[in-house]
Amino acid sequence: MKPHLHKLSDLLGAAADLLDRLGPVTGLRVGIHPTLAEGIRLLVQTGEPYTDAVGPLDRIGAALAAPVDQGRTPALNYASVRGVWKGAPVHGSHLYPPGPLDKGPCTRSAADLGRRVHALIPWAEHDWARRTESIHAYDENGAPRLHVVIATDGPLDDTLTAFLDAAGLLQYRHERKFDYVAHGSVLLEDGTVVTASVITP
């Protein structure tokens, strides 16, 4: 399994604080990656080119006191910004055309995303959190979503059960199609759908 380079609770707290600072900005997807050097990743999902949606990425750059870099490849235009917030490395990016992670324009405010991420901090106290590869918070068709990826050397179903029991009561286990991954979902009280993927590293 990949070692954690950052403490999960620190990343969650820093991401929630940064999103709260960004306030009314919309169009963001946030990824928490304790195994990556850049532990917090913000993806602008407005469905528009950067030049037509300057606000989100520039607000991130202003908060980080870092410049926005722009570039172009044959396939896409991109803009990105890198910095540190509350001791956590941050990478913000805007890709156009949108990539495979894009779930349509996110209309939820950064502050609302921040409250959702802050509510996840207690999850970092569970045993399975030490094996968390990533947590993504985003919108899908206007509804709040979370996706958690956990790696384990042990039985996949045991780790999935531990996560689902910690997350909530309204659970659903997806049919197993492969030996190396197990999926499950939980509906939180606020209407957020959480999907968990437990994988063999």
Short mmCIF file of C-alpha atoms in Angstrom, two decimals, residues 7-82:
data_model
loop_
_atom_site.label_atom_id
_atom_site.label_comp_id
_atom_site.label_asym_id
_atom_site.label_seq_id
_atom_site.Cartn_x
_atom_site.Cartn_y
_atom_site.Cartn_z
CA LYS A 7 -2.23 13.13 8.01
CA LEU A 8 -5.76 12.68 6.68
CA SER A 9 -7.36 14.84 9.37
CA ASP A 10 -4.90 17.68 8.58
CA LEU A 11 -5.78 17.55 4.88
CA LEU A 12 -9.50 17.52 5.59
CA GLY A 13 -9.19 20.46 7.98
CA ALA A 14 -7.02 22.49 5.60
CA ALA A 15 -9.28 21.78 2.61
CA ALA A 16 -12.40 22.75 4.58
CA ASP A 17 -10.75 25.98 5.70
CA LEU A 18 -9.61 26.88 2.17
CA LEU A 19 -13.05 26.17 0.72
CA ASP A 20 -14.63 28.31 3.42
CA ARG A 21 -12.24 31.14 2.49
CA LEU A 22 -13.33 30.82 -1.17
CA GLY A 23 -16.92 31.35 0.00
CA PRO A 24 -19.47 31.78 -2.82
CA VAL A 25 -17.21 30.43 -5.60
CA THR A 26 -18.94 27.61 -7.51
CA GLY A 27 -17.76 24.99 -9.97
CA LEU A 28 -15.28 23.10 -7.76
CA ARG A 29 -14.54 19.45 -7.13
CA VAL A 30 -12.19 18.77 -4.20
CA GLY A 31 -9.94 15.74 -3.84
CA ILE A 32 -8.11 14.72 -0.67
CA HIS A 33 -5.05 12.56 -1.41
CA PRO A 34 -2.94 11.61 1.65
CA THR A 35 -0.64 9.43 -0.50
CA LEU A 36 0.25 12.16 -3.02
CA ALA A 37 2.72 15.04 -2.64
CA GLU A 38 -0.04 17.54 -3.48
CA GLY A 39 -2.52 16.36 -0.89
CA ILE A 40 -5.37 18.74 -1.78
CA ARG A 41 -6.54 19.01 -5.38
CA LEU A 42 -9.21 21.42 -6.56
CA LEU A 43 -10.65 20.85 -10.03
CA VAL A 44 -12.69 23.65 -11.58
CA GLN A 45 -15.77 22.13 -13.23
CA THR A 46 -17.67 24.94 -14.91
CA GLY A 47 -17.94 23.37 -18.35
CA GLU A 48 -16.39 26.53 -19.83
CA PRO A 49 -12.91 27.49 -21.05
CA TYR A 50 -10.72 29.16 -18.43
CA THR A 51 -10.89 32.51 -20.24
CA ASP A 52 -14.68 32.45 -19.84
CA ALA A 53 -14.59 31.35 -16.20
CA VAL A 54 -11.75 33.29 -14.64
CA GLY A 55 -13.30 33.48 -11.18
CA PRO A 56 -12.77 30.10 -9.46
CA LEU A 57 -9.12 29.43 -10.28
CA ASP A 58 -8.08 33.05 -9.76
CA ARG A 59 -9.78 33.09 -6.36
CA ILE A 60 -7.79 29.97 -5.44
CA GLY A 61 -4.59 31.65 -6.64
CA ALA A 62 -5.37 34.78 -4.62
CA ALA A 63 -5.94 32.70 -1.48
CA LEU A 64 -2.65 30.86 -2.00
CA ALA A 65 -0.82 34.04 -3.08
CA ALA A 66 0.31 32.12 -6.17
CA PRO A 67 0.08 32.88 -9.92
CA VAL A 68 -2.13 31.00 -12.35
CA ASP A 69 -0.21 29.30 -15.16
CA GLN A 70 -1.88 28.65 -18.52
CA GLY A 71 -0.95 26.20 -21.25
CA ARG A 72 -2.23 24.36 -24.28
CA THR A 73 -1.85 20.87 -25.72
CA PRO A 74 -3.32 19.51 -28.96
CA ALA A 75 -6.17 17.98 -26.94
CA LEU A 76 -6.99 20.63 -24.34
CA ASN A 77 -6.35 24.01 -22.78
CA TYR A 78 -5.38 24.07 -19.13
CA ALA A 79 -4.67 26.44 -16.29
CA SER A 80 -3.27 25.56 -12.89
CA VAL A 81 -2.07 27.05 -9.62
CA ARG A 82 0.03 25.54 -6.84
#
